[in-house]
mmCIF file of C-alpha atoms in Angstrom:
data_model
loop_
_atom_site.group_PDB
_atom_site.id
_atom_site.type_symbol
_atom_site.label_atom_id
_atom_site.label_comp_id
_atom_site.label_asym_id
_atom_site.label_seq_id
_atom_site.Cartn_x
_atom_site.Cartn_y
_atom_site.Cartn_z
ATOM 1 C CA MET S 1 118.117 132.990 -246.505
ATOM 2 C CA ALA S 2 115.656 132.303 -249.307
ATOM 3 C CA LYS S 3 116.118 134.151 -252.556
ATOM 4 C CA PRO S 4 113.337 136.585 -253.558
ATOM 5 C CA LYS S 5 110.669 135.198 -255.892
ATOM 6 C CA PHE S 6 109.139 137.266 -258.701
ATOM 7 C CA THR S 7 105.841 136.956 -260.543
ATOM 8 C CA ASN S 8 107.428 135.271 -263.557
ATOM 9 C CA GLY S 9 108.247 132.291 -261.361
ATOM 10 C CA LYS S 10 112.003 132.650 -261.774
ATOM 11 C CA GLU S 11 114.263 133.097 -258.823
ATOM 12 C CA GLN S 12 116.508 136.126 -259.174
ATOM 13 C CA LYS S 13 119.182 137.788 -257.127
ATOM 14 C CA HIS S 14 120.126 141.441 -257.538
ATOM 15 C CA ASN S 15 122.925 143.597 -256.219
ATOM 16 C CA PHE S 16 121.416 146.941 -255.327
ATOM 17 C CA GLY S 17 124.720 148.397 -254.151
ATOM 18 C CA ILE S 18 127.895 149.145 -256.086
ATOM 19 C CA PRO S 19 128.807 146.081 -258.196
ATOM 20 C CA VAL S 20 132.162 144.505 -257.408
ATOM 21 C CA ALA S 21 133.887 142.447 -260.085
ATOM 22 C CA ARG S 22 133.895 138.678 -259.497
ATOM 23 C CA MET S 23 132.181 139.031 -256.116
ATOM 24 C CA ASP S 24 128.677 138.150 -255.051
ATOM 25 C CA PRO S 25 126.691 140.955 -253.407
ATOM 26 C CA PRO S 26 126.627 140.813 -249.602
ATOM 27 C CA PRO S 27 123.559 139.110 -248.088
ATOM 28 C CA TRP S 28 122.121 142.402 -246.828
ATOM 29 C CA GLN S 29 121.697 143.530 -250.444
ATOM 30 C CA THR S 30 119.672 140.487 -251.473
ATOM 31 C CA THR S 31 116.397 142.406 -251.886
ATOM 32 C CA VAL S 32 115.452 146.011 -252.518
ATOM 33 C CA GLY S 33 113.834 146.284 -249.107
ATOM 34 C CA MET S 34 116.880 144.892 -247.309
ATOM 35 C CA PHE S 35 119.181 147.211 -249.201
ATOM 36 C CA ILE S 36 117.064 150.269 -248.377
ATOM 37 C CA SER S 37 116.948 149.322 -244.698
ATOM 38 C CA GLY S 38 120.694 148.741 -244.520
ATOM 39 C CA GLN S 39 121.552 151.843 -246.513
ATOM 40 C CA ALA S 40 119.438 153.982 -244.179
ATOM 41 C CA GLU S 41 121.682 152.878 -241.298
ATOM 42 C CA VAL S 42 124.805 153.558 -243.348
ATOM 43 C CA ASP S 43 123.510 157.004 -244.302
ATOM 44 C CA GLU S 44 122.950 157.852 -240.640
ATOM 45 C CA LEU S 45 126.497 156.747 -239.877
ATOM 46 C CA ASP S 46 127.866 158.837 -242.746
ATOM 47 C CA LEU S 47 126.123 161.927 -241.379
ATOM 48 C CA VAL S 48 127.829 161.433 -238.018
ATOM 49 C CA ALA S 49 131.225 160.806 -239.638
ATOM 50 C CA ILE S 50 130.876 163.952 -241.768
ATOM 51 C CA GLU S 51 129.944 165.962 -238.675
ATOM 52 C CA MET S 52 132.998 164.682 -236.789
ATOM 53 C CA GLU S 53 135.393 165.319 -239.661
ATOM 54 C CA ARG S 54 134.108 168.849 -240.087
ATOM 55 C CA ARG S 55 134.549 169.463 -236.379
ATOM 56 C CA TRP S 56 137.893 167.759 -235.822
ATOM 57 C CA GLY S 57 139.432 167.401 -239.284
ATOM 58 C CA VAL S 58 139.690 164.525 -241.744
ATOM 59 C CA GLY S 59 141.351 161.499 -240.112
ATOM 60 C CA ARG S 60 142.418 163.558 -237.086
ATOM 61 C CA LEU S 61 140.021 162.594 -234.288
ATOM 62 C CA ARG S 62 141.324 159.026 -233.867
ATOM 63 C CA LEU S 63 144.802 160.516 -233.356
ATOM 64 C CA LEU S 64 143.644 162.735 -230.486
ATOM 65 C CA VAL S 65 142.676 159.906 -228.113
ATOM 66 C CA ASP S 66 144.808 157.380 -226.241
ATOM 67 C CA THR S 67 146.035 154.200 -227.886
ATOM 68 C CA VAL S 68 143.505 151.961 -226.134
ATOM 69 C CA MET S 69 140.547 153.958 -227.422
ATOM 70 C CA ARG S 70 142.130 154.275 -230.869
ATOM 71 C CA GLN S 71 142.500 150.495 -231.038
ATOM 72 C CA LYS S 72 138.861 149.986 -230.061
ATOM 73 C CA PHE S 73 137.784 152.517 -232.675
ATOM 74 C CA ASP S 74 139.824 150.840 -235.422
ATOM 75 C CA ARG S 75 138.524 147.401 -234.473
ATOM 76 C CA GLN S 76 134.991 148.724 -234.752
ATOM 77 C CA ARG S 77 135.814 150.148 -238.174
ATOM 78 C CA TYR S 78 136.952 146.676 -239.210
ATOM 79 C CA LEU S 79 133.761 145.056 -237.915
ATOM 80 C CA LEU S 80 131.729 147.623 -239.837
ATOM 81 C CA ASN S 81 133.647 146.844 -243.040
ATOM 82 C CA GLN S 82 133.111 143.149 -242.416
ATOM 83 C CA ALA S 83 129.353 143.673 -242.093
ATOM 84 C CA LEU S 84 129.151 145.866 -245.191
ATOM 85 C CA TRP S 85 131.060 143.427 -247.384
ATOM 86 C CA HIS S 86 129.896 140.074 -246.030
ATOM 87 C CA GLY S 87 127.120 140.544 -243.479
ATOM 88 C CA GLU S 88 123.396 140.058 -243.122
ATOM 89 C CA LEU S 89 121.081 143.042 -242.688
ATOM 90 C CA GLN S 90 121.149 142.790 -238.890
ATOM 91 C CA ASP S 91 124.954 142.795 -238.961
ATOM 92 C CA VAL S 92 124.926 146.082 -240.877
ATOM 93 C CA ILE S 93 122.386 147.611 -238.509
ATOM 94 C CA THR S 94 124.319 146.503 -235.423
ATOM 95 C CA GLN S 95 127.766 147.535 -236.591
ATOM 96 C CA ALA S 96 126.651 150.853 -238.089
ATOM 97 C CA ARG S 97 125.037 151.833 -234.787
ATOM 98 C CA ARG S 98 128.107 150.718 -232.853
ATOM 99 C CA MET S 99 130.256 152.770 -235.222
ATOM 100 C CA ILE S 100 128.142 155.832 -234.459
ATOM 101 C CA ALA S 101 128.643 155.169 -230.747
ATOM 102 C CA ALA S 102 132.387 154.857 -231.365
ATOM 103 C CA TRP S 103 132.518 158.230 -233.107
ATOM 104 C CA ARG S 104 130.583 159.829 -230.246
ATOM 105 C CA ALA S 105 132.918 158.233 -227.689
ATOM 106 C CA LEU S 106 135.988 159.671 -229.435
ATOM 107 C CA ASP S 107 134.305 163.069 -229.602
ATOM 108 C CA ARG S 108 133.665 163.038 -225.839
ATOM 109 C CA ALA S 109 137.161 161.801 -225.037
ATOM 110 C CA ALA S 110 138.846 164.465 -227.163
ATOM 111 C CA LYS S 111 136.761 167.196 -225.542
ATOM 112 C CA ALA S 112 137.490 165.837 -222.060
ATOM 113 C CA ALA S 113 141.225 165.868 -222.847
ATOM 114 C CA GLY S 114 141.005 169.518 -223.879
ATOM 115 C CA LYS S 115 141.908 168.892 -227.511
ATOM 116 C CA ALA S 116 141.259 171.734 -229.947
ATOM 117 C CA GLU S 117 138.635 171.315 -232.625
ATOM 118 C CA LEU S 118 139.393 172.290 -236.204
ATOM 119 C CA ASP S 119 139.395 176.056 -236.648
ATOM 120 C CA THR S 120 136.197 177.145 -238.376
ATOM 121 C CA GLU S 121 138.261 179.251 -240.787
ATOM 122 C CA VAL S 122 140.071 176.164 -242.102
ATOM 123 C CA TRP S 123 138.342 173.941 -244.666
ATOM 124 C CA GLU S 124 139.621 170.462 -245.423
ATOM 125 C CA VAL S 125 139.107 168.017 -248.262
ATOM 126 C CA VAL S 126 140.690 164.614 -248.992
ATOM 127 C CA MET S 127 142.497 164.450 -252.331
ATOM 128 C CA PRO S 128 142.784 161.300 -254.490
ATOM 129 C CA SER S 129 146.360 160.781 -253.244
ATOM 130 C CA GLY S 130 145.087 160.444 -249.678
ATOM 131 C CA ALA S 131 146.643 163.741 -248.587
ATOM 132 C CA VAL S 132 144.442 166.426 -247.068
ATOM 133 C CA ALA S 133 144.077 169.854 -248.677
ATOM 134 C CA ALA S 134 143.565 172.567 -246.055
ATOM 135 C CA ILE S 135 142.158 175.808 -247.450
ATOM 136 C CA VAL S 136 142.665 179.056 -245.537
ATOM 137 C CA ARG S 137 141.870 182.697 -246.316
ATOM 138 C CA ASP S 138 145.492 183.983 -246.311
ATOM 139 C CA PRO S 139 149.019 182.878 -245.320
ATOM 140 C CA HIS S 140 148.606 184.301 -241.816
ATOM 141 C CA GLN S 141 145.957 181.657 -241.082
ATOM 142 C CA ALA S 142 148.163 178.745 -242.099
ATOM 143 C CA GLY S 143 149.133 178.371 -238.452
ATOM 144 C CA LYS S 144 145.552 177.429 -237.659
ATOM 145 C CA VAL S 145 145.844 174.215 -239.670
ATOM 146 C CA ALA S 146 145.945 171.166 -237.372
ATOM 147 C CA ALA S 147 148.310 168.724 -239.101
ATOM 148 C CA GLN S 148 148.251 166.131 -236.267
ATOM 149 C CA ASP S 149 150.523 163.604 -237.995
ATOM 150 C CA ARG S 150 148.561 163.832 -241.226
ATOM 151 C CA ALA S 151 149.813 164.603 -244.749
ATOM 152 C CA VAL S 152 148.378 168.120 -245.147
ATOM 153 C CA ARG S 153 148.859 170.597 -247.994
ATOM 154 C CA VAL S 154 147.904 174.187 -247.243
ATOM 155 C CA TYR S 155 146.326 176.418 -249.891
ATOM 156 C CA THR S 156 145.254 180.040 -249.542
ATOM 157 C CA LEU S 157 142.221 181.461 -251.355
ATOM 158 C CA ASP S 158 144.550 183.512 -253.539
ATOM 159 C CA GLU S 159 146.401 180.353 -254.579
ATOM 160 C CA ILE S 160 143.138 178.563 -255.296
ATOM 161 C CA GLY S 161 142.061 181.438 -257.529
ATOM 162 C CA ARG S 162 145.327 181.354 -259.455
ATOM 163 C CA LEU S 163 145.185 177.573 -259.750
ATOM 164 C CA ILE S 164 141.729 177.804 -261.272
ATOM 165 C CA GLU S 165 142.818 180.585 -263.633
ATOM 166 C CA GLY S 166 146.033 178.905 -264.735
ATOM 167 C CA PHE S 167 145.055 175.219 -264.612
ATOM 168 C CA PRO S 168 146.781 172.969 -265.526
ATOM 169 C CA GLU S 169 150.054 174.893 -266.035
ATOM 170 C CA LEU S 170 150.159 176.515 -262.604
ATOM 171 C CA LEU S 171 149.163 173.307 -260.837
ATOM 172 C CA ALA S 172 151.968 171.424 -262.598
ATOM 173 C CA ALA S 173 154.460 174.133 -261.614
ATOM 174 C CA LYS S 174 153.480 173.886 -257.958
ATOM 175 C CA GLN S 175 154.031 170.141 -258.049
ATOM 176 C CA VAL S 176 157.452 170.283 -259.758
ATOM 177 C CA PHE S 177 159.377 173.400 -258.748
ATOM 178 C CA PRO S 178 160.818 173.897 -255.251
ATOM 179 C CA GLY S 179 159.816 176.932 -253.267
ATOM 180 C CA ALA S 180 156.087 176.753 -253.971
ATOM 181 C CA THR S 181 153.962 178.111 -251.156
ATOM 182 C CA VAL S 182 152.005 174.868 -250.935
ATOM 183 C CA GLU S 183 153.143 173.064 -247.807
ATOM 184 C CA ARG S 184 153.272 169.319 -247.553
ATOM 185 C CA VAL S 185 153.659 167.565 -244.231
ATOM 186 C CA ARG S 186 155.538 164.314 -244.847
ATOM 187 C CA THR S 187 155.067 162.805 -241.391
ATOM 188 C CA ARG S 188 151.974 160.646 -241.526
ATOM 189 C CA VAL S 189 150.531 157.985 -239.246
ATOM 190 C CA THR S 190 149.592 154.977 -241.348
ATOM 191 C CA ASP S 191 146.000 153.811 -241.184
ATOM 192 C CA PRO S 192 146.193 150.208 -239.858
ATOM 193 C CA LEU S 193 143.256 149.035 -241.965
ATOM 194 C CA ASP S 194 145.170 149.916 -245.153
ATOM 195 C CA ALA S 195 147.301 146.822 -244.500
ATOM 196 C CA VAL S 196 144.325 144.484 -244.247
ATOM 197 C CA PRO S 197 143.511 143.144 -247.733
ATOM 198 C CA ASP S 198 140.122 141.659 -246.843
ATOM 199 C CA SER S 199 137.569 141.863 -244.043
ATOM 200 C CA LYS S 200 136.223 138.327 -244.415
ATOM 201 C CA VAL S 201 138.316 136.583 -241.759
ATOM 202 C CA PRO S 202 137.489 136.962 -238.047
ATOM 203 C CA ILE S 203 139.167 139.959 -236.463
ATOM 204 C CA ASP S 204 141.368 137.804 -234.215
ATOM 205 C CA ASP S 205 142.141 135.125 -236.815
ATOM 206 C CA THR S 206 145.748 133.884 -236.623
ATOM 207 C CA LEU S 207 146.153 133.402 -240.375
ATOM 208 C CA PRO S 208 148.710 135.719 -242.047
ATOM 209 C CA PHE S 209 147.463 138.357 -244.477
#
């Protein structure tokens, strides 16, 4: 692919995405126009992913389907990452749209299997540690939290209010002293893509990580 030419006669190459140290920008970010086109597809995908996580919970939907469908979903996630980090514009467009289709397929499968969606009175957010914070109105609603093999910590609105009022002392106390009402589920299914250090090699490459 030819580099973009500017009126000063010098060839330039820009990274219009997030700069990554010691790495060239992916080909789909070569020009402003290409970046905008690719990012529009990614934005559409993000909207679908946000919708699914609000409906089913963060990281929960892939655990509600059978292993065959989960494997297909995770392979598609890998192909999407490969396109975003190393692909041309058409790769991003293709894989983002296939990822949307994968989300929709999981949604249909979970509904067909009679799985319960996330209770509308439970709000979830991913914390920097990777655990999920589930916020409920009062302790009686803690039973509505769908852990589903995820690391989930349950907070009530009263606890959130006291955390805000007493931060950071109260937050530190809840992390250190036993008997705190915050609940942490230690059983967690590991995300398989966390073990893959790079998405550059083909998905079925026989080389070790």
